[in-house]
Structure formats: structure tokens, C-alpha cells
Amino acid sequence: MRRLTGTLTPWLFLVPALVLFALFKFVPMGEGIRLSLYDVRPYLGDEWVGLANYRTVLTDPRFQDAVGHTLLLAAGTTLGSMLIGFALAVLLEGHARSLWFVRSAVFLPVVAATAVIGEIWRLLYYPAPNGFLNSLLSWVGLGPWPFLDSPDTALWSVMAVGIWKGAPYDMVLILAGLAGIDRQLYEAAAIDGATVGQRLRHVTLPALRPVVTILLTLAAIRGLRVFTEVYVLTGGGPAGSTDVWMTRIYSLGFERNELGVASAGSVVLFLVTFLLTVIIRIYRGRREATVR
């Protein structure tokens, strides 16, 4: 009896969290999968259409454009965030007391609300010559640039905001990875005559492989599901040049009332994200097995 009680006790503490997860996550997920198989008609009754919604999603030119924008935005944001995060981590690594303040200041974009960040950057990107960034560019003889108002520059402007927000997060994880590197490896490399660049290449980067794998996994999920900053900055415009997967789903579901097609797009996004995560996990497992 005591053994049974000891086994059930942890689950009793988990029940409230499990109930909340079921009500606000798993039940809506199941309902979304169900709706993806129907032509949702409020007050008229849903009509079974099978996989027709999925065919619509996969063959819709605007959806294909949105997927392309999503992949480009995810790749650029991931690469830029990791490079800048690595540079910040190398610069801010150490045990000096003053570094905690600098690290905290650099980390602020991560804890700030994405909607607030989007509004601030939308003001900074004001396309007129007297806009903040255009005023700075005028000092060096550049601009004015349209930023968010031109199809040629809007996606890159959104990408810059994503990099600015994601780099401090990557910095923290890379700092944790740097703290776990044996300092004797650096000393041995220095004794052998290795330069700073060689030490970074042959000591630091190989030791950070587990951290890089985690960053890629998180970045893939974050990049494919990007929504708030795009919606606040451009709403998918101009002329659909920044329309991404999530904004397209939002537009179909809440503006065009095609809830079945929007649900199908959400299910496809979930499957792609899940598959990508599994691939990265398998690759990481094989790399670790090879090292061992």
C-alpha cells in the first residue's frame, strides 16, 4: 500500500498541470486536426472534405510564397543571431563584476514583449527622411530608405529585428557552453603556438557543438512559427512580401473565415516542425556516438 501511495503521490501533484495542458493545448490541437478535414461552416454545419484542405494549402501560390519567406527569414535570423550571439559571448565571457550589468543590458530584448519591440522598431523604421534611422543614415550620406514600405527591403528589415532580438538569447546559451570548456585546452594550444583564431577554430567551436545543436533546434521552431514581429511590423505586406506561414494561416482563419484550410496549414506546420526536430535529434545522437 505504501509503495502504491508513493507511486501515486507525484502524479497527484501533476494533475493540475496536466488538466491545464489538456484543456488549453491537447484538446485544441485535436480540434484543429478535426477541423482540417472539414469545410467549416458556422451555423450551417461542417461538411466533410477529407484531404481537400491540405491540397489547397500545398497548391496555393500565396501559401508557397509564404513558406519561402518563412524559410528565408528563419535561415537569416538563425545565422545572424548565432554569429552575433557568439561574438557577444566571446566579448562578455569572464568573471569580472562589471560584466553582469553589461550582460543584463544586452539580454533585455529577450525579456521585452515582442509586440512592444515591434512597435518600437516600426517607429525607428519610419521611412521619411526625418525618421530616426534615416536621420542617422543621412549623416553618412545614405538614405532615405523605405525599410518596411518597400517589397525589396521589408523582409530584410524584419530579419534585422529578429536577429536583434534573438542574438542575446543565443549569447546566454553560448556563454554556458564556454563556461564548460576546460581552460587547460587553451593553455596547451597556446604553448603549442596556436593563434587566437586557431584556438577558436580547433578548441572552442568543437566544444560548442552540443550548444549549437540546441540552438539550431530552438531556432528552427522559432523561425518556422514567427508571427508577432511580422504582424506588428508589416502585417504581411507590402504586397505580401513579408507574408509568412503563420500570418497566412491567420489571414485564412480570421480574415477570410476559411477555418478548415487554416487548420490544415497549422497541422502541416506542426508536422514540419516535429520532423525537423526529430532529424536534428537523430543527427545529434549520431554525432555524439561517433565522438564516443
XYZ file of C-alpha atoms in Angstrom:
292
model
C 0.000 0.000 0.000
C 2.840 2.384 0.886
C 4.547 1.626 -2.411
C 1.316 2.376 -4.297
C 0.859 5.632 -2.364
C 4.448 6.649 -3.071
C 3.906 5.992 -6.767
C 0.660 7.975 -6.969
C 1.776 10.982 -4.913
C 3.915 12.628 -7.651
C 1.086 12.176 -10.162
C -1.369 13.862 -7.807
C 0.859 16.951 -7.773
C 0.994 16.850 -11.583
C -2.786 16.575 -12.051
C -3.498 20.358 -12.057
C -0.799 20.990 -14.676
C -1.936 18.016 -16.763
C -5.535 19.260 -16.697
C -4.447 22.725 -17.854
C -2.304 21.207 -20.612
C -5.206 19.048 -21.741
C -7.708 21.920 -21.809
C -5.536 24.585 -23.388
C -3.137 22.561 -25.539
C -4.029 18.979 -26.368
C -7.794 19.418 -26.778
C -7.362 22.457 -29.097
C -4.725 20.506 -31.054
C -7.124 17.620 -31.516
C -9.906 20.002 -32.543
C -7.575 21.653 -35.049
C -6.779 18.286 -36.650
C -10.509 17.529 -36.844
C -11.358 20.883 -38.420
C -8.626 20.413 -41.034
C -10.745 17.620 -42.532
C -13.915 19.722 -42.798
C -15.250 22.732 -44.627
C -16.106 24.727 -41.527
C -19.451 26.499 -41.932
C -20.639 28.218 -38.753
C -24.390 27.811 -38.105
C -24.753 25.602 -41.210
C -22.865 22.533 -40.047
C -19.388 21.386 -41.005
C -19.026 19.447 -44.255
C -16.528 16.596 -44.583
C -13.933 17.283 -47.303
C -11.173 14.858 -46.336
C -7.730 15.953 -47.522
C -9.034 18.726 -49.799
C -7.912 21.416 -47.364
C -4.395 20.004 -47.391
C -4.350 20.050 -51.188
C -5.461 23.669 -51.093
C -2.638 24.538 -48.721
C 0.044 22.743 -50.724
C -1.073 24.139 -54.097
C -1.935 27.712 -53.082
C 0.664 30.056 -54.711
C 0.371 32.574 -51.885
C 0.970 29.838 -49.335
C 4.024 28.689 -51.276
C 5.351 32.259 -51.302
C 4.717 32.486 -47.559
C 6.656 29.253 -46.971
C 9.568 30.647 -48.998
C 9.557 33.864 -46.970
C 9.409 31.822 -43.749
C 12.404 29.665 -44.697
C 14.456 32.676 -45.803
C 13.560 34.602 -42.661
C 14.298 31.599 -40.425
C 17.665 30.898 -42.086
C 18.799 34.533 -41.991
C 17.631 35.103 -38.418
C 19.233 31.873 -37.197
C 22.590 32.526 -38.854
C 22.718 36.186 -37.866
C 21.644 35.519 -34.265
C 24.205 32.750 -33.802
C 27.089 34.763 -35.261
C 26.314 37.902 -33.253
C 25.496 35.833 -30.165
C 28.848 34.051 -30.445
C 30.702 37.352 -30.827
C 28.896 38.803 -27.793
C 29.594 35.680 -25.738
C 33.319 35.799 -26.532
C 33.461 39.508 -25.661
C 31.457 39.189 -22.433
C 32.949 35.944 -21.140
C 34.742 36.287 -17.821
C 34.231 36.710 -14.092
C 34.615 40.478 -13.747
C 31.935 42.016 -11.543
C 31.113 44.715 -14.075
C 30.154 42.148 -16.721
C 26.874 41.203 -15.044
C 25.451 44.652 -15.776
C 26.527 44.566 -19.430
C 25.127 41.045 -19.875
C 21.832 42.089 -18.306
C 21.601 45.129 -20.575
C 22.353 43.038 -23.666
C 19.747 40.444 -22.618
C 16.900 42.979 -22.318
C 15.499 42.439 -25.863
C 14.775 38.790 -24.968
C 12.579 39.578 -21.960
C 10.777 42.511 -23.607
C 7.365 41.812 -25.136
C 7.631 41.067 -28.851
C 4.672 43.316 -29.666
C 6.343 46.232 -27.872
C 9.611 45.567 -29.710
C 7.737 45.511 -32.997
C 6.093 48.867 -32.309
C 9.407 50.459 -31.312
C 11.161 49.209 -34.433
C 8.244 50.305 -36.602
C 8.830 53.837 -35.334
C 12.593 53.535 -35.852
C 11.961 52.350 -39.423
C 9.793 55.392 -40.230
C 10.561 55.815 -43.961
C 10.544 59.628 -44.145
C 13.880 61.480 -44.307
C 13.330 62.688 -40.719
C 12.812 59.135 -39.415
C 15.246 58.017 -36.729
C 17.291 55.511 -38.762
C 17.109 57.608 -41.916
C 18.391 60.593 -39.936
C 21.383 58.527 -38.848
C 21.953 57.318 -42.402
C 21.871 60.891 -43.691
C 24.929 61.669 -41.550
C 26.985 59.269 -43.685
C 25.368 60.278 -46.967
C 22.945 57.343 -47.264
C 19.195 57.041 -47.483
C 16.466 57.699 -47.081
C 15.489 54.026 -47.223
C 11.877 52.812 -47.337
C 12.570 49.908 -44.938
C 9.132 48.356 -44.237
C 7.353 50.247 -47.030
C 9.114 48.551 -49.953
C 8.784 44.891 -51.056
C 12.539 44.905 -51.743
C 13.592 45.807 -48.204
C 10.680 44.830 -45.929
C 11.681 41.194 -45.344
C 15.308 42.147 -44.638
C 14.145 44.805 -42.187
C 12.020 42.250 -40.343
C 15.004 39.863 -40.352
C 17.177 42.543 -38.710
C 14.658 42.854 -35.864
C 14.642 39.068 -35.426
C 18.440 38.999 -35.237
C 18.468 41.876 -32.741
C 16.009 40.004 -30.510
C 17.485 36.504 -30.909
C 21.223 37.227 -30.582
C 21.183 37.861 -26.788
C 19.325 34.580 -26.215
C 21.943 32.694 -28.223
C 24.649 34.583 -26.323
C 23.443 33.204 -22.983
C 23.469 29.599 -24.198
C 26.891 30.009 -25.790
C 28.208 31.569 -22.565
C 27.038 28.456 -20.715
C 28.873 26.314 -23.266
C 32.053 28.398 -22.976
C 31.999 28.047 -19.179
C 32.194 24.250 -19.566
C 35.357 24.253 -21.702
C 38.481 23.070 -19.902
C 40.906 26.017 -19.680
C 43.851 23.653 -19.870
C 42.992 23.068 -23.524
C 43.561 26.762 -24.243
C 46.832 26.718 -22.288
C 48.063 23.659 -24.161
C 47.132 25.229 -27.502
C 48.936 28.458 -26.557
C 52.052 26.517 -25.590
C 51.949 24.800 -28.997
C 51.937 28.222 -30.634
C 48.291 28.350 -31.711
C 46.940 31.801 -32.503
C 43.662 33.169 -31.119
C 41.869 32.262 -34.347
C 43.247 28.715 -34.287
C 42.181 28.283 -30.665
C 38.666 29.417 -31.559
C 38.543 27.062 -34.530
C 40.095 23.943 -33.029
C 39.150 24.228 -29.330
C 36.139 26.498 -28.858
C 33.959 25.559 -31.822
C 34.261 21.730 -31.400
C 33.411 22.087 -27.695
C 30.304 24.125 -28.559
C 28.770 21.514 -30.889
C 26.126 20.370 -28.338
C 25.138 24.003 -27.727
C 24.960 24.690 -31.463
C 22.656 21.693 -31.915
C 20.321 23.007 -29.215
C 20.379 26.479 -30.766
C 19.558 25.085 -34.207
C 16.626 23.109 -32.802
C 15.192 26.099 -30.959
C 15.869 28.421 -33.892
C 14.113 26.069 -36.309
C 10.986 26.018 -34.160
C 11.138 29.754 -33.505
C 11.810 30.583 -37.150
C 9.018 28.467 -38.595
C 6.481 29.845 -36.117
C 7.434 33.514 -36.378
C 4.327 35.686 -36.241
C 4.166 38.568 -33.767
C 7.030 40.690 -35.081
C 5.902 40.235 -38.694
C 2.268 41.003 -37.867
C 3.139 44.114 -35.840
C 5.756 45.449 -38.266
C 4.118 44.801 -41.641
C 1.027 42.602 -41.276
C 2.430 40.529 -44.138
C 2.810 43.453 -46.525
C 3.664 45.352 -48.568
C 2.170 43.328 -51.428
C 2.649 40.098 -49.469
C 6.451 40.450 -49.463
C 6.679 39.561 -45.748
C 3.770 37.131 -45.601
C 4.986 34.104 -43.603
C 3.431 30.779 -42.703
C 1.735 31.973 -39.528
C 0.447 35.254 -40.944
C -1.025 33.351 -43.890
C -2.772 30.954 -41.502
C -4.072 33.919 -39.507
C -5.340 35.618 -42.649
C -7.147 32.486 -43.839
C -8.690 31.728 -40.474
C -9.674 35.128 -39.105
C -9.943 37.391 -42.142
C -11.284 35.052 -44.839
C -13.062 32.708 -42.384
C -11.595 29.588 -44.056
C -11.035 27.803 -40.773
C -10.647 24.365 -42.344
C -7.837 25.479 -44.653
C -6.190 27.444 -41.836
C -6.337 24.360 -39.593
C -4.752 22.272 -42.346
C -1.937 24.815 -42.634
C -1.415 24.629 -38.869
C -1.239 20.829 -38.939
C 1.294 20.916 -41.783
C 3.371 23.427 -39.813
C 3.289 21.157 -36.759
C 4.368 18.138 -38.808
C 7.230 20.038 -40.455
C 8.425 21.368 -37.103
C 8.195 17.941 -35.493
C 10.022 16.267 -38.387
C 12.785 18.864 -38.367
C 13.241 18.470 -34.613
C 13.477 14.680 -34.928
C 16.048 14.970 -37.735
C 18.220 17.294 -35.644
C 17.934 14.972 -32.646
C 18.935 11.944 -34.699
C 21.864 13.843 -36.199
C 22.973 14.943 -32.735
C 22.740 11.375 -31.407
C 24.853 10.040 -34.255
C 27.464 12.766 -33.784
C 27.712 12.021 -30.077
C 28.007 8.281 -30.772
C 30.798 8.960 -33.304
C 32.695 11.111 -30.793
C 32.457 8.424 -28.150
